[in-house]
mmCIF file of C-alpha atoms in Angstrom:
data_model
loop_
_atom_site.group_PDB
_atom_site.id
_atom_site.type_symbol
_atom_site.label_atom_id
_atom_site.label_comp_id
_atom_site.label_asym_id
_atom_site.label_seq_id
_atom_site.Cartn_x
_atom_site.Cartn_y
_atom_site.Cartn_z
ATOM 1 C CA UNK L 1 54.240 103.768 172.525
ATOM 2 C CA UNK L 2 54.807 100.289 171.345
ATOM 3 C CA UNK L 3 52.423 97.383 172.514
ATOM 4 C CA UNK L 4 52.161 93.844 171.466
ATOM 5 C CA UNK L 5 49.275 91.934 172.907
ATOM 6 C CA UNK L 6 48.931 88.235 172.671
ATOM 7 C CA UNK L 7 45.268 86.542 172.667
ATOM 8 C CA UNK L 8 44.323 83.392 172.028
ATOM 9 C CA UNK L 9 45.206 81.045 174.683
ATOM 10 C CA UNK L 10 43.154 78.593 176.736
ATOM 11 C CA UNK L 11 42.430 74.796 177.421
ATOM 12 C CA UNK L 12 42.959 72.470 175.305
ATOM 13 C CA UNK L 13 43.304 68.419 174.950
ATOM 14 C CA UNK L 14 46.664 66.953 174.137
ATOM 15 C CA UNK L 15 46.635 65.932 170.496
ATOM 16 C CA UNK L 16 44.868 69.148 170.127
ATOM 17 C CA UNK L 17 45.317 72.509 167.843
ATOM 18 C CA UNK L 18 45.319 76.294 168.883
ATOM 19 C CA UNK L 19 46.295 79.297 167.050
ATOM 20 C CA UNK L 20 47.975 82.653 169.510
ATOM 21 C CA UNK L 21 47.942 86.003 167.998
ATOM 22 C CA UNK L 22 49.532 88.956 168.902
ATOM 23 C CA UNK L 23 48.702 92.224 167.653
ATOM 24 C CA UNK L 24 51.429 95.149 167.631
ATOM 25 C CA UNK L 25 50.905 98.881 167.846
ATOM 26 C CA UNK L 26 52.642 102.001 167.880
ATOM 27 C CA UNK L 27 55.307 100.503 165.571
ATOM 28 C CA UNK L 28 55.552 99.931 161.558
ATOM 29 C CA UNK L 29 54.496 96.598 162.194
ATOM 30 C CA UNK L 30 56.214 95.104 159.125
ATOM 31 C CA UNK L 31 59.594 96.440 159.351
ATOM 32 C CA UNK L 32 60.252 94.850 162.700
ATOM 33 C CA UNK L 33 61.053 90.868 163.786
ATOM 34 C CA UNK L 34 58.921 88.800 165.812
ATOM 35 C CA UNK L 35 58.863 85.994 168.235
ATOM 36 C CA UNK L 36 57.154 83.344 170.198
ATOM 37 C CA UNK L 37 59.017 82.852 174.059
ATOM 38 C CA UNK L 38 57.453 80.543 176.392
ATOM 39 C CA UNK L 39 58.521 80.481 180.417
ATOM 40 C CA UNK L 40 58.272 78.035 182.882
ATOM 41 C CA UNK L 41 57.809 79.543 186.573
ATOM 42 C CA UNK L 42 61.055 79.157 187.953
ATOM 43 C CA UNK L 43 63.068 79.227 184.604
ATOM 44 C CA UNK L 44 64.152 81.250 181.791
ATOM 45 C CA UNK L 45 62.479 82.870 178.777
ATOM 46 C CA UNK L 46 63.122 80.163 176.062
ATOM 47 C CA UNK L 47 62.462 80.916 172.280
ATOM 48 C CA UNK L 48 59.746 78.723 170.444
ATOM 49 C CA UNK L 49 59.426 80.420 167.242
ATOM 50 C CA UNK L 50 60.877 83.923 165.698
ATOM 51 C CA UNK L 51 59.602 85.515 161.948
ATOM 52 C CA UNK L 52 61.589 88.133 159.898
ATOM 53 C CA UNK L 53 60.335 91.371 158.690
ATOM 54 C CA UNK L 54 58.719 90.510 155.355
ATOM 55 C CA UNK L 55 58.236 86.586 156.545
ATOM 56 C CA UNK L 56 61.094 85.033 154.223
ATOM 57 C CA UNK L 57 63.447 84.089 157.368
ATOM 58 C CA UNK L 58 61.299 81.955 160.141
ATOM 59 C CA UNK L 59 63.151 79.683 162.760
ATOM 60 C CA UNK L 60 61.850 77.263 165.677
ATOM 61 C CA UNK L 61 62.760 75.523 168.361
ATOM 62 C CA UNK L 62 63.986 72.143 168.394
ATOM 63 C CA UNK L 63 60.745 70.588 170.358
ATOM 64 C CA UNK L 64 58.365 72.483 168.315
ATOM 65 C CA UNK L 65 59.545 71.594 164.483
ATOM 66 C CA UNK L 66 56.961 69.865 162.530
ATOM 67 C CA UNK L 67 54.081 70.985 165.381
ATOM 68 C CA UNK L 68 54.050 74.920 165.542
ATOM 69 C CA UNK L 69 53.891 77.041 162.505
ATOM 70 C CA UNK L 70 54.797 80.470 162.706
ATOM 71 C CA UNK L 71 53.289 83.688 160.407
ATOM 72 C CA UNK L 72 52.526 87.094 160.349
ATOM 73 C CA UNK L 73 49.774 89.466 158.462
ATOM 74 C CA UNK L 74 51.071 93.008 158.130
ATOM 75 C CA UNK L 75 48.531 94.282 156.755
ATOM 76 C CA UNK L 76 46.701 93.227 160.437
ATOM 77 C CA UNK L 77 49.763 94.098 162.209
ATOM 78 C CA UNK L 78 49.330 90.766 163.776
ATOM 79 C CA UNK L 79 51.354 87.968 164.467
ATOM 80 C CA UNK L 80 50.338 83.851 164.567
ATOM 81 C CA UNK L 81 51.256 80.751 166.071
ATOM 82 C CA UNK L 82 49.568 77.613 164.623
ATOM 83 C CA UNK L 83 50.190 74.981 167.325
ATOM 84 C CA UNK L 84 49.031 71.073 166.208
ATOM 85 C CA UNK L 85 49.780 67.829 168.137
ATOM 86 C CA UNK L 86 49.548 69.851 171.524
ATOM 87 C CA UNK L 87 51.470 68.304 174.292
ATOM 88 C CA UNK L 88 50.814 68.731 177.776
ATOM 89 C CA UNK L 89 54.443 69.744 178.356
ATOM 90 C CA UNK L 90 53.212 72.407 175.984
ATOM 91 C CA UNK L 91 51.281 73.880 179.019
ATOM 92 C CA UNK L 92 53.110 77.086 179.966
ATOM 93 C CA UNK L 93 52.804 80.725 179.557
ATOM 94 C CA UNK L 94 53.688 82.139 175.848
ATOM 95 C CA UNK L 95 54.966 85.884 175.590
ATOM 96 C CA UNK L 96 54.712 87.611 172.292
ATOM 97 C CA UNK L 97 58.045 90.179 171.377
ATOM 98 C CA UNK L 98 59.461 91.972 168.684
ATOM 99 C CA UNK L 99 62.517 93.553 167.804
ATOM 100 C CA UNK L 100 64.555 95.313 164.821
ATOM 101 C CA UNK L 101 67.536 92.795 164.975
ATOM 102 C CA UNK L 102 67.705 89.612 163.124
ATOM 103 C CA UNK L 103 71.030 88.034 164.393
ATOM 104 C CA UNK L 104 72.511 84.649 164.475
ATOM 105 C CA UNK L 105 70.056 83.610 167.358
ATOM 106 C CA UNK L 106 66.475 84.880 166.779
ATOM 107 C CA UNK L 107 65.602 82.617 169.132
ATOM 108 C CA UNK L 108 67.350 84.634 172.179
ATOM 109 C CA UNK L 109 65.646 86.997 174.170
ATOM 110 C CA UNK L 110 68.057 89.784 174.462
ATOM 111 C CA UNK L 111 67.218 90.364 170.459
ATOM 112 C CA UNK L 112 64.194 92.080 171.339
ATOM 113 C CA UNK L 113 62.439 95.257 172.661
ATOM 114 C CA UNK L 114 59.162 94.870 173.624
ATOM 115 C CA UNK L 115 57.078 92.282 175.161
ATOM 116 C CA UNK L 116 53.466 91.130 175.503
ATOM 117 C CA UNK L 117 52.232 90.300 179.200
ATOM 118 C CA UNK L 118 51.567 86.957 177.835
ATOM 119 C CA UNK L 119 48.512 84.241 177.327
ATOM 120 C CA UNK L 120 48.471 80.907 179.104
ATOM 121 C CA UNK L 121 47.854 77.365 177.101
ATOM 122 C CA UNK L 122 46.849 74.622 179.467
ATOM 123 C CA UNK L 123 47.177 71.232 177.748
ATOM 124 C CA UNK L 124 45.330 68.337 179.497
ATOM 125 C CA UNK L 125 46.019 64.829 179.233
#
């Protein structure tokens, strides 16, 4: 059974840095794609961040660039996001996922198979 469990969420100031992990089981961690989604009550799943098997292909959002990094230890079976310059528009729940496909929009939700129950990052002003 495959489970991907994200920790590493909390409070934090704006300006601040946090790093999420989410740890996969039940699969060969390093032949499968992973992502970063983040949802707003009331809206859809939206794509922060999404990493290749092997690491070489990563991709991010558009209000993340330049703030978020993205990377994955295999060897842990666990995947990271490095978040810097925390906004509070940043404050939202983040869901971990992974998949096998790597298509033209990593970024979309219906590329993957499983899903964390998510961790919550509060960002205070």
């Amino acid at each position: 059974q495959v489970q991907v469990v994200e920790s590493g969420g909390g409070l934090v100031q704006a300006g601040g840095s946090l790093r999420l992990s989410c740890t996969g089981s039940g699969l060969t961690f390093r032949n499968y794609a992973m992502g970063w989604f983040c949802q707003v009550p009331g809206k859809e799943r939206e794509g922060v961040s999404a990493i290749k098997w092997g690491g070489g292909s990563t991709l991010y959002s558009d209000s993340v660039k330049g703030r978020l990094t993205i990377s994955r230890d295999d060897a842990k079976n666990t995947l990271y996001l490095q978040m810097n310059g925390l906004l509070p528009e940043d404050t939202t729940m983040y869901y971990c996922a992974t998949g096998v496909a790597w298509g033209s929009s990593p970024l979309l939700a219906g590329y993957y198979d499983y899903w964390g129950k998510g961790t919550k990052l509060t960002v205070s002003s």
